[in-house]
Short mmCIF file of C-alpha atoms and ligand atoms in Angstrom, two decimals:
data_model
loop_
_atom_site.label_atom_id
_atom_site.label_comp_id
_atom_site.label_asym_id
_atom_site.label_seq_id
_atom_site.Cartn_x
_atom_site.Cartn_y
_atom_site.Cartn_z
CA UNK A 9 119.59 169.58 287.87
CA UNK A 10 120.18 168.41 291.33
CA UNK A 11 119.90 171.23 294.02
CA UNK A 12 122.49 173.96 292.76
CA UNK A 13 119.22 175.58 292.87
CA UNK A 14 118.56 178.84 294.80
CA UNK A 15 115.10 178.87 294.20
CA UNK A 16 115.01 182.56 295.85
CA UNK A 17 117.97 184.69 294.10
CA UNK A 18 116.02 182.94 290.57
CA UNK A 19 112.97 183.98 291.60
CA UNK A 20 113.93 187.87 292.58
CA UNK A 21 116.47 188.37 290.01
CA UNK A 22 115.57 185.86 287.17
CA UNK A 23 111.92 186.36 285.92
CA UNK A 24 112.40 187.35 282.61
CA UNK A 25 112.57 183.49 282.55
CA UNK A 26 109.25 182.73 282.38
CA UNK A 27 108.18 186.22 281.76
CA UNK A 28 109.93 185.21 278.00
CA UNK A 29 108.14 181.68 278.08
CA UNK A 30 104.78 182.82 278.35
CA UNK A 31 103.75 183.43 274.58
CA UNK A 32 104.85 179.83 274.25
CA UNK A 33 101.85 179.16 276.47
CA UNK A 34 100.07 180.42 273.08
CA UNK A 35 101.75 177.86 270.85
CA UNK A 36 100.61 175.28 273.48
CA UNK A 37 97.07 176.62 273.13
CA UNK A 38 95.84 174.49 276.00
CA UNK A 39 92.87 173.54 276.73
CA UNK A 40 89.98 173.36 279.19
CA UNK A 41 90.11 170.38 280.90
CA UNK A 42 93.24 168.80 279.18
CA UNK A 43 95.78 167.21 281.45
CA UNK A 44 99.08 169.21 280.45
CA UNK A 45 102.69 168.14 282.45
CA UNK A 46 105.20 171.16 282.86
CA UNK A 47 108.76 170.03 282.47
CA UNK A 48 111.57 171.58 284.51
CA UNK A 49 108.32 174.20 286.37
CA UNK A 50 110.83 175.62 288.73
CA UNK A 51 109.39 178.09 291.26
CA UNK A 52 105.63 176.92 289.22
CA UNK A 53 105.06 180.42 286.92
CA UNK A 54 103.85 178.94 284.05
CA UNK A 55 102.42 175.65 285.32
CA UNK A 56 100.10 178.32 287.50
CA UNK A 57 99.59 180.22 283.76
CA UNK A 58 98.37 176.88 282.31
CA UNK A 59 96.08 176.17 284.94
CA UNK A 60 94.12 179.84 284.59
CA UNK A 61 93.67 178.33 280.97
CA UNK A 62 91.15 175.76 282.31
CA UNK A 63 94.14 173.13 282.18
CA UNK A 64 94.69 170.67 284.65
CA UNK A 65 98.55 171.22 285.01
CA UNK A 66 101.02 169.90 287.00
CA UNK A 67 104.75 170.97 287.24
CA UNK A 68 107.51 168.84 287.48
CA UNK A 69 111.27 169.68 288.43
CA UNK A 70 114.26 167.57 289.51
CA UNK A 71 115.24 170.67 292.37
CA UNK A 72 114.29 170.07 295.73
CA UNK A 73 113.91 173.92 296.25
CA UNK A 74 112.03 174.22 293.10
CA UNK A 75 109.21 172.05 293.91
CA UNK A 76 109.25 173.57 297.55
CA UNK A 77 109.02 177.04 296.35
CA UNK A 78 106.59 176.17 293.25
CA UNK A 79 104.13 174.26 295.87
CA UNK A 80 104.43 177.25 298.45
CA UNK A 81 103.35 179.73 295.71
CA UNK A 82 100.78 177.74 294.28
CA UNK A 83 99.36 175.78 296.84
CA UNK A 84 96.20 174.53 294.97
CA UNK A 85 98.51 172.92 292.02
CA UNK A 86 100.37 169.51 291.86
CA UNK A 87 103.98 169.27 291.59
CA UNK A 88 106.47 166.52 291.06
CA UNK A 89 109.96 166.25 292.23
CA UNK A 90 111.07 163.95 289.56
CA UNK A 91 114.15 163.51 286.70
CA UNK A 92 113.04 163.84 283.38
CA UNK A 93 115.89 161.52 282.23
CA UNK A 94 114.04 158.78 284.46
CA UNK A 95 110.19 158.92 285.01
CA UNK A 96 107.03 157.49 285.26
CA UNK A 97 103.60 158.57 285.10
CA UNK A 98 100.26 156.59 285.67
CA UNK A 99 98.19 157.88 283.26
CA UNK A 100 99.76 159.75 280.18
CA UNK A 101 99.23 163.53 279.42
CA UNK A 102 97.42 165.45 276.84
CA UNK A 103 100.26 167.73 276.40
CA UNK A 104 103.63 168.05 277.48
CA UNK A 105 104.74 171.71 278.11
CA UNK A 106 108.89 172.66 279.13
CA UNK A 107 110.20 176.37 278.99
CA UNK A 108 113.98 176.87 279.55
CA UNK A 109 114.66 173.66 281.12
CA UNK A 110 115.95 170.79 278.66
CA UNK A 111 119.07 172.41 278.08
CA UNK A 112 119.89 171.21 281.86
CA UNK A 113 119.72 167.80 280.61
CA UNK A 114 122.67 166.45 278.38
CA UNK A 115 120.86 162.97 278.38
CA UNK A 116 118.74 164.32 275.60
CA UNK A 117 117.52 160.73 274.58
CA UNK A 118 116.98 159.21 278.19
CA UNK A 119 114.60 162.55 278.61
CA UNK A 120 112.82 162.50 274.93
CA UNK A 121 112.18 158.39 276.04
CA UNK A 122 110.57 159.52 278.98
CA UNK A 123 108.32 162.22 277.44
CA UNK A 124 107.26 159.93 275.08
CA UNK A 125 106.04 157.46 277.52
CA UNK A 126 104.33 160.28 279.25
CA UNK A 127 102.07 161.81 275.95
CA UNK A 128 99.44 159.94 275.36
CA UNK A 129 98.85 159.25 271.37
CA UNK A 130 98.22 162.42 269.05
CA UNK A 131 99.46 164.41 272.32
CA UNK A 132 101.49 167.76 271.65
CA UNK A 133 104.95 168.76 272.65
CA UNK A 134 105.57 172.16 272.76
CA UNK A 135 109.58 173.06 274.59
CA UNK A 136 111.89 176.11 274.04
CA UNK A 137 115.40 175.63 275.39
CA UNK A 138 119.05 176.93 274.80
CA UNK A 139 119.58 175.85 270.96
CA UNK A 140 123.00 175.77 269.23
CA UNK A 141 125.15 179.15 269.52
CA UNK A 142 122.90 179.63 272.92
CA UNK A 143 124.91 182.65 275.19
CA UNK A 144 128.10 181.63 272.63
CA UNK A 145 129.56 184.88 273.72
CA UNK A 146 129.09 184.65 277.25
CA UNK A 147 130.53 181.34 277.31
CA UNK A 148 133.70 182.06 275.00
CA UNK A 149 134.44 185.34 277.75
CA UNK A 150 134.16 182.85 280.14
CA UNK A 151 135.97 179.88 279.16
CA UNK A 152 139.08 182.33 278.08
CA UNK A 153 139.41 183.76 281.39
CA UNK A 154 139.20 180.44 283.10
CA UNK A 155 141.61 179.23 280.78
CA UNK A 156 144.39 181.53 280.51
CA UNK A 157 143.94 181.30 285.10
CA UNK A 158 144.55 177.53 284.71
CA UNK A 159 140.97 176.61 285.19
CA UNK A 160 138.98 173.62 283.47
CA UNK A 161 137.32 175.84 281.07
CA UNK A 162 133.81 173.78 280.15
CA UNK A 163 129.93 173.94 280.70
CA UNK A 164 127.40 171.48 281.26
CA UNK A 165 124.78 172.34 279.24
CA UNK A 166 123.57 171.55 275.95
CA UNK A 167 122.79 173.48 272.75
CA UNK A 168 121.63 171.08 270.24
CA UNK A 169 121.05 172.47 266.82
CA UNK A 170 117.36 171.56 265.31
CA UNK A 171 118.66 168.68 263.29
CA UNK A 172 119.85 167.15 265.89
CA UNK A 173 116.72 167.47 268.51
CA UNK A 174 114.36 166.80 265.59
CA UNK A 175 116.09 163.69 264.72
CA UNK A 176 115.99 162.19 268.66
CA UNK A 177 112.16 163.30 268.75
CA UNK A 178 112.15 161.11 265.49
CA UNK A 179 113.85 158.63 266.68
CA UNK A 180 111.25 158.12 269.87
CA UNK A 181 108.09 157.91 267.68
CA UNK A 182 107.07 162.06 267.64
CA UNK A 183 106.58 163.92 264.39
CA UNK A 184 107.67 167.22 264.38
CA UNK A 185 105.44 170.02 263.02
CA UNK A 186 107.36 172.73 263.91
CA UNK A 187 111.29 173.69 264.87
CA UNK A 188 113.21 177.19 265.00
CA UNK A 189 116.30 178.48 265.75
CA UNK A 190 116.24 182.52 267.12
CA UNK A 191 118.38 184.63 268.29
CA UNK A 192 116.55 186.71 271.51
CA UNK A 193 118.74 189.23 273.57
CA UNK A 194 117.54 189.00 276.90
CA UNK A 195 118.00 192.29 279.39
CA UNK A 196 119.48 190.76 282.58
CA UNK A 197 117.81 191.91 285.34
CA UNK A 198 120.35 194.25 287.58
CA UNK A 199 121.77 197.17 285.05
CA UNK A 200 125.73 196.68 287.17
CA UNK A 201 125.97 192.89 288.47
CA UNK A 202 123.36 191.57 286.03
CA UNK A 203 126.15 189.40 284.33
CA UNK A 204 127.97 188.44 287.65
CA UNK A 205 124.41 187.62 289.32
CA UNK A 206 123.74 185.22 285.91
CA UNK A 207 126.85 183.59 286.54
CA UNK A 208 126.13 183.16 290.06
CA UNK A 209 122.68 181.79 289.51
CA UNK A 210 123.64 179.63 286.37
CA UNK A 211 127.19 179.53 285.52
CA UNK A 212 127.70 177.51 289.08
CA UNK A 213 129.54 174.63 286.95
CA UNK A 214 132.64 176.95 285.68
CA UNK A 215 133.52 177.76 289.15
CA UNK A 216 133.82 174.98 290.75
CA UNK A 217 137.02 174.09 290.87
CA UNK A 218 137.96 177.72 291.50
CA UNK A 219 138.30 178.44 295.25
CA UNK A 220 136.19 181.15 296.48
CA UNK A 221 138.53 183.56 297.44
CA UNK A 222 139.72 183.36 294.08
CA UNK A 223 136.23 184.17 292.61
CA UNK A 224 135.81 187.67 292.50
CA UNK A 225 138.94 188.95 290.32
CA UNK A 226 137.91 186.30 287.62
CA UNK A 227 134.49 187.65 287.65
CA UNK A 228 135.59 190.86 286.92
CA UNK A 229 137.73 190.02 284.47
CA UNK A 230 135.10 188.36 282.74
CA UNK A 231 132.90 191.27 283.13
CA UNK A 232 135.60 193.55 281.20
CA UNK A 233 136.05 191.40 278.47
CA UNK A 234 132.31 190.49 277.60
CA UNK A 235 131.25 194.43 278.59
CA UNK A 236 131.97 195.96 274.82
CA UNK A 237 129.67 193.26 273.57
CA UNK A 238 127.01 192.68 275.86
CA UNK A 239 126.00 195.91 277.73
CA UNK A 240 123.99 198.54 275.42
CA UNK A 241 122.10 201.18 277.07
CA UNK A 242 123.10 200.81 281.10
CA UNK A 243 122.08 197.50 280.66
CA UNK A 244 123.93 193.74 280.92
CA UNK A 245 122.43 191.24 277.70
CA UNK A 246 122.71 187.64 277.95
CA UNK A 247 123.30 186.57 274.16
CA UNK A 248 120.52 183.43 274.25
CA UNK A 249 119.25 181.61 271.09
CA UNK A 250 115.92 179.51 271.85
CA UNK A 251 115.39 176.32 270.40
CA UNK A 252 111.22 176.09 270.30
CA UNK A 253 110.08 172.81 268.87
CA UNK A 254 106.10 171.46 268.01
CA UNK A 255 105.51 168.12 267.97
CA UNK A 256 103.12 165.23 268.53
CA UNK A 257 103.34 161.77 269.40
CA UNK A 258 103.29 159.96 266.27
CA UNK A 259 101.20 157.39 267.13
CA UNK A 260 97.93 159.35 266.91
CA UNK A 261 98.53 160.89 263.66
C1 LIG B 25 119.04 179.59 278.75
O1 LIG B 25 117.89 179.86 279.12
O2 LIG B 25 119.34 179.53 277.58
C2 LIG B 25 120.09 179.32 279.76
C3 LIG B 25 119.88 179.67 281.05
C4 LIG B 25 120.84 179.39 281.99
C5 LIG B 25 122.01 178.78 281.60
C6 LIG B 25 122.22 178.44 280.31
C7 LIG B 25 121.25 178.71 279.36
#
């Protein structure tokens, strides 16, 4: 997640981000005093949500901009800039917390090492990301476009299904409690250039080979083909499936 980041156009046009993560705050249930680490905070939301809990939270994202933005709206919390795939902390967490963020990272089990390193025994792991058929139609609109305009047609992200993310967790020592696949239609924010502004903000890996004069027609192309399935109601819908997962660090159990 280097800095494609434009930590303003996400935070105007994007909240329904951690707007959505928030009741996963309440399957976190932290606690007073507890030292909790927020994985992939970006502008700081949630890590400032788990702090009103009593928490002693600090966020940590791998965007430059992020962490800027996150520490100038919350001025009183800590935040890393740091790579979940490679990092080290002093003293290990109560909790680990990450909301919409580990689908960024295709090195699943360099990240899951990390986290486990960073829990202390018995600690909790509570993460929703992008799980398997995550935005499939906006990414099959996409890719066809692309394709049939001589494009590489591919994403960067990654969808795993539950078995899959259950058995890395495994595989690094946590037992999982708790995993579930759900579909959750998400209203993007502008009724007209919702899609094209989701693209802009997220889809940044599609377009890069495609020169930006070239941009616009493909756009709305893509925006004709994926309108009779995702836009209801004067409204654009980005087709997400969440992957939430509860674990703990086996060691303490
Ligand atoms: C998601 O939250 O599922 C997501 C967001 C941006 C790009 C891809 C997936």
């Amino acid at each position: 997640m280097a800095d494609q980041w434009d930590s303003s156009l996400y935070e105007d046009r994007h909240s329904f981000v951690w707007k959505a993560g928030a009741d996963l705050l309440a399957l976190l249930e932290p606690q007073k005093g507890e030292r909790i680490l927020d994985i992939g905070c970006g502008p700081g939301q949630l890590t400032a949500q788990l702090a009103e809990s009593g928490a002693e939270a600090v966020g940590m994202d791998s965007s430059v901009s992020m962490v800027a933005q996150a520490r100038q709206n919350f001025p009183r919390l800590r935040f890393l800039l740091a790579d979940v795939r490679n990092f080290h902390v002093d003293q290990p967490f109560d909790a680990l917390f990450s909301n919409a963020a580990l689908h960024w990272v295709r090195d699943a089990d360099a990240a899951i090492a990390c986290m486990a390193k960073a829990l202390k025994p018995g600690g909790r792991l509570v993460l929703e990301m992008g799980g398997q058929g995550n935005i499939a139609r906006i990414c099959a609109g996409t890719e066809a476009v692309l394709r049939e305009a001589g494009y590489k047609a591919e994403h960067t992200w990654y969808f795993p299904s539950i078995g899959e993310y259950a058995s890395l967790l495994e595989k690094h020592g946590f037992l999982v409690h708790f995993a579930q696949n759900f579909a959750r239609w998400t209203k993007l924010e502008h009724p007209e250039r919702g899609l094209r502004e989701w693209l802009e903000m997220f889809g940044g890996a599609y377009f890069e080979d495609v020169p930006n004069a070239k941009r616009e027609p493909l756009v709305r192309e893509i925006e004709s083909r994926l309108r009779p399935a995702l836009w209801c109601d004067g409204n654009w819908f980005a087709d997400y499936r969440r992957l939430r997962v509860i674990a703990t660090s086996r060691s303490g159990t």
